[in-house]
Amino acid sequence: MGPRKEVPDVHIFSTRAGDVVVRPDLNCYLLLPSLPTLPCAELRPLHPLLKGGEHYFGSRWHDSIYVVRDNKFMEAPDLSSKPSKAQLLHPSCCGGQHYLIVSSGSFVIILSRGTVAAVTNLATGEPDPSLDPGHHQWSKEKMESKRSYLYWQLWDNFTESVFTLHPGVLNFLPGGLGLTKGAATGSWELLNIFHNYSDTPVTKTQGIFRKVGYAKEQLADVGQGWTASLTESPEPGLLTVALAKAQFALPTHYGGLGVNPEQEAWEELHEEETIVEFSLQPEEAAYVWQYQLGLGQEAILFCRALKVTNSGDQPSEIPLPSS
C-alpha cells in the first residue's frame, strides 16, 4: 500500500466552455471563463458516475471531457452530465501521471518522468507518429515540474506568461484558504476565572455561557462570485464550510492544522450554556478555557470543548482527533 495522501487531488484544465477546476473530494467543480480573472464562476456538481475520478482532463479543441478511473475512461460533454459507457484503457495508456489533449486531438500521457506516450485513441492505444511530445515545451514543463497543491501561479502556454490566480479560485483549491486568509490556528481562549478567597475548600457548580458554531461572516467572502447554476449544484455557503473543514485537516506545511473538526457543531454561531463543576482550595483559582480554530487572525470555529485548570497558562492538548 502506498503512502496516504496528505492533500486531496485537484484538477485544472481548459474546455470549450471555459476553464475547469475539479475537487473530487468535494464532488463538485468550478467552471470559469478565465482563470486569472473571475467575473463569474459557476459552481457545479459532479455527475454521480463521474465521482472518484483519478484524472479529469479536456481541452479547448475537444468537445468532450474525459475521466480516468480504475484503468477505464469515460467521456462526457461536461462533468455534470451522464457520461458514455466506461471503456478499458489500452495497456499503453494505463498508469499515467498526467493526461492531456493537444490541438491535433491526440492524447498525451506522461507515464513517468521522461516517459511520454502520444496516442490517437485511449482504447486502442494507436500511436500518433506525427507527435513527439518530448519536444513540446508544455510537456517538458509537466515532466520537470514538482507537483504543487498551492496553485498560486500558473503558466499560460498561449501568452507564454505566468499569471496569479484570482482569490476566488485560490479559495477553492486545497490549501487556498491558508493563502487568502492565513494559516490555520488552534488555541484555548480564556472564558472565566473563579477565585476562592476563603480559608476553606469549596466546590462550585457554575453555569458557563460560551459561543458555539462557526463564524459565518468570516467565511462570507470565500465563495464570492460563485453561482449555483444547476438545481443540483451545492449551495455556496455549505461549500465554504466544507472548504474550511478541509483546510483545518491539511498538514501544517500546507497551511492546515492536521485535525479533523467533523465532530464539531458546524452551525451558525450561537450562545449556549453548559454546567461545569470544580473544587478549589483556599486562595486557589479556576480558569475556564474554550478551544477555537481560526484562519490567520480570525476565529472561525468555536468548539464545544471546555477545560478547567488551576493555571493561567493555556492547556497544551488538542481536543480534536488527527486528520
PDB file of C-alpha atoms in Angstrom:
ATOM      1  CA  MET A   1       0.000   0.000   0.000  1.00  0.00           C
ATOM      2  CA  GLY A   2       1.328   3.402  -0.935  1.00  0.00           C
ATOM      3  CA  PRO A   3       1.646   6.333   1.491  1.00  0.00           C
ATOM      4  CA  ARG A   4      -1.552   8.124   2.437  1.00  0.00           C
ATOM      5  CA  LYS A   5      -2.058  11.368   0.536  1.00  0.00           C
ATOM      6  CA  GLU A   6      -1.559  14.460   2.611  1.00  0.00           C
ATOM      7  CA  VAL A   7      -3.622  16.682   0.332  1.00  0.00           C
ATOM      8  CA  PRO A   8      -6.664  15.978  -1.874  1.00  0.00           C
ATOM      9  CA  ASP A   9      -6.151  15.914  -5.632  1.00  0.00           C
ATOM     10  CA  VAL A  10      -7.288  18.869  -7.690  1.00  0.00           C
ATOM     11  CA  HIS A  11      -7.581  19.013 -11.475  1.00  0.00           C
ATOM     12  CA  ILE A  12      -7.306  22.174 -13.609  1.00  0.00           C
ATOM     13  CA  PHE A  13      -7.818  22.151 -17.375  1.00  0.00           C
ATOM     14  CA  SER A  14      -9.469  24.056 -20.212  1.00  0.00           C
ATOM     15  CA  THR A  15     -12.586  23.186 -22.215  1.00  0.00           C
ATOM     16  CA  ARG A  16     -14.562  24.840 -24.979  1.00  0.00           C
ATOM     17  CA  ALA A  17     -16.942  26.176 -22.312  1.00  0.00           C
ATOM     18  CA  GLY A  18     -14.185  27.647 -20.141  1.00  0.00           C
ATOM     19  CA  ASP A  19     -11.621  26.647 -17.561  1.00  0.00           C
ATOM     20  CA  VAL A  20     -12.462  23.906 -15.079  1.00  0.00           C
ATOM     21  CA  VAL A  21     -11.232  23.336 -11.519  1.00  0.00           C
ATOM     22  CA  VAL A  22     -12.301  19.976 -10.068  1.00  0.00           C
ATOM     23  CA  ARG A  23     -12.370  18.997  -6.381  1.00  0.00           C
ATOM     24  CA  PRO A  24     -13.204  15.256  -6.448  1.00  0.00           C
ATOM     25  CA  ASP A  25     -13.101  15.112  -2.639  1.00  0.00           C
ATOM     26  CA  LEU A  26     -15.963  17.640  -2.511  1.00  0.00           C
ATOM     27  CA  ASN A  27     -17.820  16.174  -5.531  1.00  0.00           C
ATOM     28  CA  CYS A  28     -18.003  19.496  -7.350  1.00  0.00           C
ATOM     29  CA  TYR A  29     -16.153  21.797  -9.719  1.00  0.00           C
ATOM     30  CA  LEU A  30     -15.901  25.415 -10.804  1.00  0.00           C
ATOM     31  CA  LEU A  31     -16.464  26.444 -14.412  1.00  0.00           C
ATOM     32  CA  LEU A  32     -14.964  29.834 -15.185  1.00  0.00           C
ATOM     33  CA  PRO A  33     -14.343  31.855 -18.319  1.00  0.00           C
ATOM     34  CA  SER A  34     -10.756  32.711 -17.380  1.00  0.00           C
ATOM     35  CA  LEU A  35      -8.554  31.584 -14.512  1.00  0.00           C
ATOM     36  CA  PRO A  36      -6.672  34.862 -13.830  1.00  0.00           C
ATOM     37  CA  THR A  37      -9.850  36.936 -13.596  1.00  0.00           C
ATOM     38  CA  LEU A  38     -13.135  35.917 -12.051  1.00  0.00           C
ATOM     39  CA  PRO A  39     -16.072  37.908 -13.440  1.00  0.00           C
ATOM     40  CA  CYS A  40     -18.198  34.905 -12.536  1.00  0.00           C
ATOM     41  CA  ALA A  41     -17.749  31.251 -11.662  1.00  0.00           C
ATOM     42  CA  GLU A  42     -20.350  28.528 -11.938  1.00  0.00           C
ATOM     43  CA  LEU A  43     -20.364  26.041  -9.078  1.00  0.00           C
ATOM     44  CA  ARG A  44     -21.474  22.685 -10.427  1.00  0.00           C
ATOM     45  CA  PRO A  45     -21.894  19.156  -9.061  1.00  0.00           C
ATOM     46  CA  LEU A  46     -20.048  16.150 -10.427  1.00  0.00           C
ATOM     47  CA  HIS A  47     -22.376  13.627 -12.020  1.00  0.00           C
ATOM     48  CA  PRO A  48     -22.669  10.587  -9.710  1.00  0.00           C
ATOM     49  CA  LEU A  49     -20.971   8.361 -12.313  1.00  0.00           C
ATOM     50  CA  LEU A  50     -18.028  10.768 -12.528  1.00  0.00           C
ATOM     51  CA  LYS A  51     -17.247  10.948  -8.824  1.00  0.00           C
ATOM     52  CA  GLY A  52     -13.999   9.491  -7.520  1.00  0.00           C
ATOM     53  CA  GLY A  53     -12.041  10.000 -10.728  1.00  0.00           C
ATOM     54  CA  GLU A  54      -8.266   9.709 -10.693  1.00  0.00           C
ATOM     55  CA  HIS A  55      -7.773  12.039 -13.682  1.00  0.00           C
ATOM     56  CA  TYR A  56     -10.060  14.667 -15.212  1.00  0.00           C
ATOM     57  CA  PHE A  57      -8.949  16.346 -18.442  1.00  0.00           C
ATOM     58  CA  GLY A  58     -10.160  18.120 -21.561  1.00  0.00           C
ATOM     59  CA  SER A  59      -9.008  20.843 -23.950  1.00  0.00           C
ATOM     60  CA  ARG A  60     -10.143  23.927 -25.820  1.00  0.00           C
ATOM     61  CA  TRP A  61     -10.015  21.930 -29.064  1.00  0.00           C
ATOM     62  CA  HIS A  62     -12.131  18.985 -27.972  1.00  0.00           C
ATOM     63  CA  ASP A  63     -15.877  18.626 -27.374  1.00  0.00           C
ATOM     64  CA  SER A  64     -15.601  16.020 -24.615  1.00  0.00           C
ATOM     65  CA  ILE A  65     -14.184  15.818 -21.113  1.00  0.00           C
ATOM     66  CA  TYR A  66     -12.530  12.575 -20.032  1.00  0.00           C
ATOM     67  CA  VAL A  67     -12.400  10.912 -16.639  1.00  0.00           C
ATOM     68  CA  VAL A  68      -9.995   8.068 -15.858  1.00  0.00           C
ATOM     69  CA  ARG A  69     -10.664   5.646 -13.004  1.00  0.00           C
ATOM     70  CA  ASP A  70      -9.528   2.060 -12.343  1.00  0.00           C
ATOM     71  CA  ASN A  71      -7.831   1.742 -15.773  1.00  0.00           C
ATOM     72  CA  LYS A  72     -11.069   2.738 -17.510  1.00  0.00           C
ATOM     73  CA  PHE A  73     -12.153   6.011 -19.057  1.00  0.00           C
ATOM     74  CA  MET A  74     -15.480   7.757 -19.571  1.00  0.00           C
ATOM     75  CA  GLU A  75     -16.403  10.609 -21.879  1.00  0.00           C
ATOM     76  CA  ALA A  76     -18.960  13.349 -21.196  1.00  0.00           C
ATOM     77  CA  PRO A  77     -19.902  16.728 -22.693  1.00  0.00           C
ATOM     78  CA  ASP A  78     -19.463  18.240 -19.215  1.00  0.00           C
ATOM     79  CA  LEU A  79     -18.828  16.917 -15.735  1.00  0.00           C
ATOM     80  CA  SER A  80     -22.451  17.329 -14.610  1.00  0.00           C
ATOM     81  CA  SER A  81     -23.857  15.221 -17.464  1.00  0.00           C
ATOM     82  CA  LYS A  82     -24.202  11.455 -17.743  1.00  0.00           C
ATOM     83  CA  PRO A  83     -21.065  10.007 -19.348  1.00  0.00           C
ATOM     84  CA  SER A  84     -20.692   7.364 -22.002  1.00  0.00           C
ATOM     85  CA  LYS A  85     -20.224   3.756 -21.000  1.00  0.00           C
ATOM     86  CA  ALA A  86     -16.828   3.167 -19.410  1.00  0.00           C
ATOM     87  CA  GLN A  87     -14.191   1.686 -21.713  1.00  0.00           C
ATOM     88  CA  LEU A  88     -10.961  -0.070 -20.844  1.00  0.00           C
ATOM     89  CA  LEU A  89      -7.784   1.903 -21.329  1.00  0.00           C
ATOM     90  CA  HIS A  90      -5.265   0.289 -23.647  1.00  0.00           C
ATOM     91  CA  PRO A  91      -2.370  -1.109 -21.549  1.00  0.00           C
ATOM     92  CA  SER A  92      -0.032   1.522 -23.023  1.00  0.00           C
ATOM     93  CA  CYS A  93      -2.337   4.246 -21.651  1.00  0.00           C
ATOM     94  CA  CYS A  94      -2.649   2.926 -18.085  1.00  0.00           C
ATOM     95  CA  GLY A  95      -0.909   4.367 -15.032  1.00  0.00           C
ATOM     96  CA  GLY A  96      -0.355   7.882 -16.338  1.00  0.00           C
ATOM     97  CA  GLN A  97       0.712  10.655 -14.000  1.00  0.00           C
ATOM     98  CA  HIS A  98      -0.830  13.278 -16.308  1.00  0.00           C
ATOM     99  CA  TYR A  99      -3.266  13.041 -19.228  1.00  0.00           C
ATOM    100  CA  LEU A 100      -3.512  15.838 -21.822  1.00  0.00           C
ATOM    101  CA  ILE A 101      -5.287  16.550 -25.087  1.00  0.00           C
ATOM    102  CA  VAL A 102      -3.375  18.607 -27.657  1.00  0.00           C
ATOM    103  CA  SER A 103      -4.641  20.724 -30.565  1.00  0.00           C
ATOM    104  CA  SER A 104      -4.495  17.831 -33.034  1.00  0.00           C
ATOM    105  CA  GLY A 105      -6.943  15.895 -30.857  1.00  0.00           C
ATOM    106  CA  SER A 106      -4.372  13.328 -29.776  1.00  0.00           C
ATOM    107  CA  PHE A 107      -3.896  12.243 -26.191  1.00  0.00           C
ATOM    108  CA  VAL A 108      -0.588  12.741 -24.424  1.00  0.00           C
ATOM    109  CA  ILE A 109       0.105  10.587 -21.386  1.00  0.00           C
ATOM    110  CA  ILE A 110       3.014  11.324 -19.092  1.00  0.00           C
ATOM    111  CA  LEU A 111       3.694   7.889 -17.630  1.00  0.00           C
ATOM    112  CA  SER A 112       6.715   8.823 -15.527  1.00  0.00           C
ATOM    113  CA  ARG A 113       9.492  11.349 -15.515  1.00  0.00           C
ATOM    114  CA  GLY A 114      10.896  11.300 -19.039  1.00  0.00           C
ATOM    115  CA  THR A 115       8.428   8.684 -20.343  1.00  0.00           C
ATOM    116  CA  VAL A 116       5.657  10.042 -22.544  1.00  0.00           C
ATOM    117  CA  ALA A 117       3.171   8.397 -24.910  1.00  0.00           C
ATOM    118  CA  ALA A 118       1.068  10.045 -27.611  1.00  0.00           C
ATOM    119  CA  VAL A 119      -1.963   8.162 -28.936  1.00  0.00           C
ATOM    120  CA  THR A 120      -4.953   8.929 -31.123  1.00  0.00           C
ATOM    121  CA  ASN A 121      -7.306   6.631 -29.187  1.00  0.00           C
ATOM    122  CA  LEU A 122      -7.252   5.708 -25.495  1.00  0.00           C
ATOM    123  CA  ALA A 123      -8.971   2.371 -26.079  1.00  0.00           C
ATOM    124  CA  THR A 124      -6.781   1.096 -28.924  1.00  0.00           C
ATOM    125  CA  GLY A 125      -3.546   2.826 -27.942  1.00  0.00           C
ATOM    126  CA  GLU A 126      -2.922   3.727 -31.612  1.00  0.00           C
ATOM    127  CA  PRO A 127       0.305   5.809 -31.603  1.00  0.00           C
ATOM    128  CA  ASP A 128       0.356   9.248 -33.186  1.00  0.00           C
ATOM    129  CA  PRO A 129       3.537   9.213 -35.295  1.00  0.00           C
ATOM    130  CA  SER A 130       3.245  12.926 -36.051  1.00  0.00           C
ATOM    131  CA  LEU A 131       3.574  13.935 -32.427  1.00  0.00           C
ATOM    132  CA  ASP A 132       6.781  13.887 -30.422  1.00  0.00           C
ATOM    133  CA  PRO A 133       5.573  15.190 -27.052  1.00  0.00           C
ATOM    134  CA  GLY A 134       9.064  15.317 -25.595  1.00  0.00           C
ATOM    135  CA  HIS A 135       9.866  18.231 -27.890  1.00  0.00           C
ATOM    136  CA  HIS A 136       6.939  20.344 -26.744  1.00  0.00           C
ATOM    137  CA  GLN A 137       7.582  22.980 -24.101  1.00  0.00           C
ATOM    138  CA  TRP A 138       4.370  22.195 -22.198  1.00  0.00           C
ATOM    139  CA  SER A 139       5.352  18.543 -21.956  1.00  0.00           C
ATOM    140  CA  LYS A 140       8.821  19.367 -20.648  1.00  0.00           C
ATOM    141  CA  GLU A 141       7.317  21.637 -18.018  1.00  0.00           C
ATOM    142  CA  LYS A 142       4.912  18.906 -16.905  1.00  0.00           C
ATOM    143  CA  MET A 143       7.671  16.312 -16.698  1.00  0.00           C
ATOM    144  CA  GLU A 144      10.233  18.535 -14.979  1.00  0.00           C
ATOM    145  CA  SER A 145       7.927  20.248 -12.510  1.00  0.00           C
ATOM    146  CA  LYS A 146       7.297  19.183  -8.943  1.00  0.00           C
ATOM    147  CA  ARG A 147       3.662  18.574  -8.122  1.00  0.00           C
ATOM    148  CA  SER A 148       2.210  21.528  -6.267  1.00  0.00           C
ATOM    149  CA  TYR A 149      -1.093  21.836  -4.419  1.00  0.00           C
ATOM    150  CA  LEU A 150      -0.885  25.564  -3.835  1.00  0.00           C
ATOM    151  CA  TYR A 151      -1.654  26.851  -7.320  1.00  0.00           C
ATOM    152  CA  TRP A 152      -0.969  30.497  -6.656  1.00  0.00           C
ATOM    153  CA  GLN A 153       0.652  30.854 -10.103  1.00  0.00           C
ATOM    154  CA  LEU A 154       0.188  29.034 -13.409  1.00  0.00           C
ATOM    155  CA  TRP A 155       1.925  29.139 -16.764  1.00  0.00           C
ATOM    156  CA  ASP A 156      -0.205  30.122 -19.763  1.00  0.00           C
ATOM    157  CA  ASN A 157       1.171  28.436 -22.882  1.00  0.00           C
ATOM    158  CA  PHE A 158      -0.790  30.740 -25.170  1.00  0.00           C
ATOM    159  CA  THR A 159       0.533  34.047 -23.807  1.00  0.00           C
ATOM    160  CA  GLU A 160       3.814  32.484 -22.584  1.00  0.00           C
ATOM    161  CA  SER A 161       3.481  34.229 -19.249  1.00  0.00           C
ATOM    162  CA  VAL A 162       2.857  33.386 -15.618  1.00  0.00           C
ATOM    163  CA  PHE A 163      -0.354  34.627 -14.067  1.00  0.00           C
ATOM    164  CA  THR A 164      -1.596  34.766 -10.499  1.00  0.00           C
ATOM    165  CA  LEU A 165      -4.918  33.132  -9.746  1.00  0.00           C
ATOM    166  CA  HIS A 166      -7.879  35.155  -8.529  1.00  0.00           C
ATOM    167  CA  PRO A 167      -8.568  34.725  -4.776  1.00  0.00           C
ATOM    168  CA  GLY A 168     -11.943  33.201  -5.643  1.00  0.00           C
ATOM    169  CA  VAL A 169     -10.114  30.386  -7.426  1.00  0.00           C
ATOM    170  CA  LEU A 170      -7.471  30.055  -4.718  1.00  0.00           C
ATOM    171  CA  ASN A 171     -10.182  29.616  -2.086  1.00  0.00           C
ATOM    172  CA  PHE A 172     -11.489  26.582  -3.964  1.00  0.00           C
ATOM    173  CA  LEU A 173      -8.115  24.834  -4.054  1.00  0.00           C
ATOM    174  CA  PRO A 174      -6.649  22.601  -1.325  1.00  0.00           C
ATOM    175  CA  GLY A 175      -4.613  24.911   0.891  1.00  0.00           C
ATOM    176  CA  GLY A 176      -6.019  28.023  -0.774  1.00  0.00           C
ATOM    177  CA  LEU A 177      -7.664  29.423   2.369  1.00  0.00           C
ATOM    178  CA  GLY A 178      -4.245  29.330   4.005  1.00  0.00           C
ATOM    179  CA  LEU A 179      -3.042  31.756   1.331  1.00  0.00           C
ATOM    180  CA  THR A 180      -6.010  34.115   1.212  1.00  0.00           C
ATOM    181  CA  LYS A 181      -6.875  34.171   4.925  1.00  0.00           C
ATOM    182  CA  GLY A 182      -3.799  32.861   6.707  1.00  0.00           C
ATOM    183  CA  ALA A 183      -2.619  29.575   8.152  1.00  0.00           C
ATOM    184  CA  ALA A 184      -4.924  27.575  10.398  1.00  0.00           C
ATOM    185  CA  THR A 185      -4.585  28.097  14.143  1.00  0.00           C
ATOM    186  CA  GLY A 186      -5.875  26.316  17.215  1.00  0.00           C
ATOM    187  CA  SER A 187      -5.887  27.840  20.665  1.00  0.00           C
ATOM    188  CA  TRP A 188      -7.552  27.779  24.077  1.00  0.00           C
ATOM    189  CA  GLU A 189      -9.300  31.071  24.814  1.00  0.00           C
ATOM    190  CA  LEU A 190      -9.944  32.093  28.418  1.00  0.00           C
ATOM    191  CA  LEU A 191     -13.667  32.475  29.220  1.00  0.00           C
ATOM    192  CA  ASN A 192     -13.819  32.942  33.018  1.00  0.00           C
ATOM    193  CA  ILE A 193     -11.746  32.964  36.175  1.00  0.00           C
ATOM    194  CA  PHE A 194     -13.185  31.905  39.530  1.00  0.00           C
ATOM    195  CA  HIS A 195     -11.350  32.536  42.823  1.00  0.00           C
ATOM    196  CA  ASN A 196     -11.695  31.025  46.258  1.00  0.00           C
ATOM    197  CA  TYR A 197     -10.778  33.810  48.651  1.00  0.00           C
ATOM    198  CA  SER A 198     -11.997  31.884  51.680  1.00  0.00           C
ATOM    199  CA  ASP A 199      -9.997  29.806  54.167  1.00  0.00           C
ATOM    200  CA  THR A 200     -11.806  26.574  53.348  1.00  0.00           C
ATOM    201  CA  PRO A 201     -12.048  24.378  50.230  1.00  0.00           C
ATOM    202  CA  VAL A 202     -15.129  24.922  48.098  1.00  0.00           C
ATOM    203  CA  THR A 203     -16.877  23.006  45.336  1.00  0.00           C
ATOM    204  CA  LYS A 204     -18.647  25.080  42.724  1.00  0.00           C
ATOM    205  CA  THR A 205     -21.278  24.184  40.144  1.00  0.00           C
ATOM    206  CA  GLN A 206     -21.194  27.004  37.660  1.00  0.00           C
ATOM    207  CA  GLY A 207     -23.135  27.825  34.508  1.00  0.00           C
ATOM    208  CA  ILE A 208     -20.832  28.969  31.697  1.00  0.00           C
ATOM    209  CA  PHE A 209     -22.122  30.805  28.642  1.00  0.00           C
ATOM    210  CA  ARG A 210     -19.995  30.389  25.526  1.00  0.00           C
ATOM    211  CA  LYS A 211     -20.305  30.798  21.764  1.00  0.00           C
ATOM    212  CA  VAL A 212     -20.590  27.568  19.767  1.00  0.00           C
ATOM    213  CA  GLY A 213     -20.512  27.055  15.992  1.00  0.00           C
ATOM    214  CA  TYR A 214     -18.770  28.799  13.117  1.00  0.00           C
ATOM    215  CA  ALA A 215     -18.490  32.494  12.372  1.00  0.00           C
ATOM    216  CA  LYS A 216     -20.397  32.665   9.083  1.00  0.00           C
ATOM    217  CA  GLU A 217     -19.418  36.267   8.428  1.00  0.00           C
ATOM    218  CA  GLN A 218     -15.711  35.356   8.454  1.00  0.00           C
ATOM    219  CA  LEU A 219     -16.281  32.940   5.557  1.00  0.00           C
ATOM    220  CA  ALA A 220     -18.766  35.096   3.641  1.00  0.00           C
ATOM    221  CA  ASP A 221     -16.195  36.230   1.072  1.00  0.00           C
ATOM    222  CA  VAL A 222     -14.846  32.746   0.325  1.00  0.00           C
ATOM    223  CA  GLY A 223     -17.488  31.949  -2.297  1.00  0.00           C
ATOM    224  CA  GLN A 224     -17.914  35.480  -3.551  1.00  0.00           C
ATOM    225  CA  GLY A 225     -18.677  35.389  -7.284  1.00  0.00           C
ATOM    226  CA  TRP A 226     -19.740  31.742  -7.299  1.00  0.00           C
ATOM    227  CA  THR A 227     -23.183  30.969  -8.663  1.00  0.00           C
ATOM    228  CA  ALA A 228     -25.025  27.667  -8.296  1.00  0.00           C
ATOM    229  CA  SER A 229     -26.070  27.374 -11.935  1.00  0.00           C
ATOM    230  CA  LEU A 230     -27.775  23.970 -11.721  1.00  0.00           C
ATOM    231  CA  THR A 231     -30.522  22.785  -9.399  1.00  0.00           C
ATOM    232  CA  GLU A 232     -28.222  20.007  -8.174  1.00  0.00           C
ATOM    233  CA  SER A 233     -25.345  22.412  -7.510  1.00  0.00           C
ATOM    234  CA  PRO A 234     -24.029  22.601  -3.946  1.00  0.00           C
ATOM    235  CA  GLU A 235     -25.099  25.678  -2.028  1.00  0.00           C
ATOM    236  CA  PRO A 236     -22.063  28.015  -1.912  1.00  0.00           C
ATOM    237  CA  GLY A 237     -22.451  28.644   1.824  1.00  0.00           C
ATOM    238  CA  LEU A 238     -22.329  24.931   2.597  1.00  0.00           C
ATOM    239  CA  LEU A 239     -19.320  24.509   0.338  1.00  0.00           C
ATOM    240  CA  THR A 240     -17.379  27.213   2.185  1.00  0.00           C
ATOM    241  CA  VAL A 241     -17.873  25.203   5.388  1.00  0.00           C
ATOM    242  CA  ALA A 242     -16.547  22.097   3.631  1.00  0.00           C
ATOM    243  CA  LEU A 243     -13.538  24.078   2.396  1.00  0.00           C
ATOM    244  CA  ALA A 244     -12.814  25.333   5.919  1.00  0.00           C
ATOM    245  CA  LYS A 245     -13.019  21.798   7.327  1.00  0.00           C
ATOM    246  CA  ALA A 246     -10.653  20.600   4.621  1.00  0.00           C
ATOM    247  CA  GLN A 247      -8.211  23.434   5.404  1.00  0.00           C
ATOM    248  CA  PHE A 248      -8.015  22.538   9.095  1.00  0.00           C
ATOM    249  CA  ALA A 249      -7.403  18.890   8.139  1.00  0.00           C
ATOM    250  CA  LEU A 250      -4.344  19.712   5.999  1.00  0.00           C
ATOM    251  CA  PRO A 251      -0.803  19.317   7.389  1.00  0.00           C
ATOM    252  CA  THR A 252       0.789  22.449   8.798  1.00  0.00           C
ATOM    253  CA  HIS A 253       3.138  22.837   5.809  1.00  0.00           C
ATOM    254  CA  TYR A 254       0.035  23.353   3.628  1.00  0.00           C
ATOM    255  CA  GLY A 255      -1.432  25.955   5.977  1.00  0.00           C
ATOM    256  CA  GLY A 256      -3.563  23.472   7.925  1.00  0.00           C
ATOM    257  CA  LEU A 257      -3.551  22.124  11.460  1.00  0.00           C
ATOM    258  CA  GLY A 258      -3.780  18.367  10.893  1.00  0.00           C
ATOM    259  CA  VAL A 259      -7.030  17.980  12.866  1.00  0.00           C
ATOM    260  CA  ASN A 260     -10.435  16.562  11.972  1.00  0.00           C
ATOM    261  CA  PRO A 261     -13.182  19.016  13.036  1.00  0.00           C
ATOM    262  CA  GLU A 262     -16.104  16.963  11.685  1.00  0.00           C
ATOM    263  CA  GLN A 263     -17.337  16.138  15.186  1.00  0.00           C
ATOM    264  CA  GLU A 264     -17.903  19.795  15.976  1.00  0.00           C
ATOM    265  CA  ALA A 265     -21.172  21.711  15.590  1.00  0.00           C
ATOM    266  CA  TRP A 266     -20.829  23.429  12.220  1.00  0.00           C
ATOM    267  CA  GLU A 267     -23.907  25.548  12.841  1.00  0.00           C
ATOM    268  CA  GLU A 268     -24.142  29.296  12.684  1.00  0.00           C
ATOM    269  CA  LEU A 269     -22.616  30.888  15.762  1.00  0.00           C
ATOM    270  CA  HIS A 270     -24.927  30.919  18.775  1.00  0.00           C
ATOM    271  CA  GLU A 271     -24.671  31.048  22.552  1.00  0.00           C
ATOM    272  CA  GLU A 272     -25.044  28.004  24.774  1.00  0.00           C
ATOM    273  CA  GLU A 273     -24.872  27.440  28.495  1.00  0.00           C
ATOM    274  CA  THR A 274     -23.053  24.465  29.973  1.00  0.00           C
ATOM    275  CA  ILE A 275     -22.598  23.441  33.592  1.00  0.00           C
ATOM    276  CA  VAL A 276     -19.114  22.819  34.964  1.00  0.00           C
ATOM    277  CA  GLU A 277     -18.185  21.591  38.409  1.00  0.00           C
ATOM    278  CA  PHE A 278     -14.826  22.138  40.068  1.00  0.00           C
ATOM    279  CA  SER A 279     -13.210  22.237  43.521  1.00  0.00           C
ATOM    280  CA  LEU A 280     -10.946  24.974  44.797  1.00  0.00           C
ATOM    281  CA  GLN A 281      -8.540  25.024  47.675  1.00  0.00           C
ATOM    282  CA  PRO A 282      -8.136  28.236  49.695  1.00  0.00           C
ATOM    283  CA  GLU A 283      -6.661  31.068  47.647  1.00  0.00           C
ATOM    284  CA  GLU A 284      -6.850  28.924  44.515  1.00  0.00           C
ATOM    285  CA  ALA A 285      -8.307  29.990  41.157  1.00  0.00           C
ATOM    286  CA  ALA A 286     -10.084  28.061  38.395  1.00  0.00           C
ATOM    287  CA  TYR A 287      -9.552  29.060  34.779  1.00  0.00           C
ATOM    288  CA  VAL A 288     -12.201  28.030  32.242  1.00  0.00           C
ATOM    289  CA  TRP A 289     -10.976  27.687  28.636  1.00  0.00           C
ATOM    290  CA  GLN A 290     -12.680  27.080  25.287  1.00  0.00           C
ATOM    291  CA  TYR A 291     -10.929  25.670  22.215  1.00  0.00           C
ATOM    292  CA  GLN A 292     -11.173  27.663  18.971  1.00  0.00           C
ATOM    293  CA  LEU A 293      -9.992  27.153  15.407  1.00  0.00           C
ATOM    294  CA  GLY A 294      -9.074  30.089  13.216  1.00  0.00           C
ATOM    295  CA  LEU A 295      -7.572  31.163   9.899  1.00  0.00           C
ATOM    296  CA  GLY A 296      -4.975  33.874  10.186  1.00  0.00           C
ATOM    297  CA  GLN A 297      -6.188  36.359  12.797  1.00  0.00           C
ATOM    298  CA  GLU A 298      -9.866  35.405  12.506  1.00  0.00           C
ATOM    299  CA  ALA A 299     -11.617  32.914  14.782  1.00  0.00           C
ATOM    300  CA  ILE A 300     -13.703  30.585  12.597  1.00  0.00           C
ATOM    301  CA  LEU A 301     -14.928  27.679  14.730  1.00  0.00           C
ATOM    302  CA  PHE A 302     -15.871  27.890  18.406  1.00  0.00           C
ATOM    303  CA  CYS A 303     -15.618  24.298  19.640  1.00  0.00           C
ATOM    304  CA  ARG A 304     -17.710  22.718  22.376  1.00  0.00           C
ATOM    305  CA  ALA A 305     -14.600  21.615  24.252  1.00  0.00           C
ATOM    306  CA  LEU A 306     -14.120  23.313  27.646  1.00  0.00           C
ATOM    307  CA  LYS A 307     -11.308  22.766  30.084  1.00  0.00           C
ATOM    308  CA  VAL A 308     -10.895  23.896  33.698  1.00  0.00           C
ATOM    309  CA  THR A 309      -7.367  24.382  35.031  1.00  0.00           C
ATOM    310  CA  ASN A 310      -5.727  25.919  38.073  1.00  0.00           C
ATOM    311  CA  SER A 311      -3.174  27.784  35.980  1.00  0.00           C
ATOM    312  CA  GLY A 312      -3.339  30.842  33.795  1.00  0.00           C
ATOM    313  CA  ASP A 313      -1.248  29.067  31.160  1.00  0.00           C
ATOM    314  CA  GLN A 314      -3.086  27.750  28.096  1.00  0.00           C
ATOM    315  CA  PRO A 315      -3.684  23.980  28.104  1.00  0.00           C
ATOM    316  CA  SER A 316      -1.337  22.151  25.760  1.00  0.00           C
ATOM    317  CA  GLU A 317      -3.549  19.313  24.484  1.00  0.00           C
ATOM    318  CA  ILE A 318      -5.647  19.494  21.315  1.00  0.00           C
ATOM    319  CA  PRO A 319      -9.203  18.215  21.917  1.00  0.00           C
ATOM    320  CA  LEU A 320      -9.736  17.159  18.279  1.00  0.00           C
ATOM    321  CA  PRO A 321      -8.665  13.925  16.555  1.00  0.00           C
ATOM    322  CA  SER A 322      -5.885  13.969  13.988  1.00  0.00           C
ATOM    323  CA  SER A 323      -6.905  14.043  10.344  1.00  0.00           C
TER     324      SER A 323
END
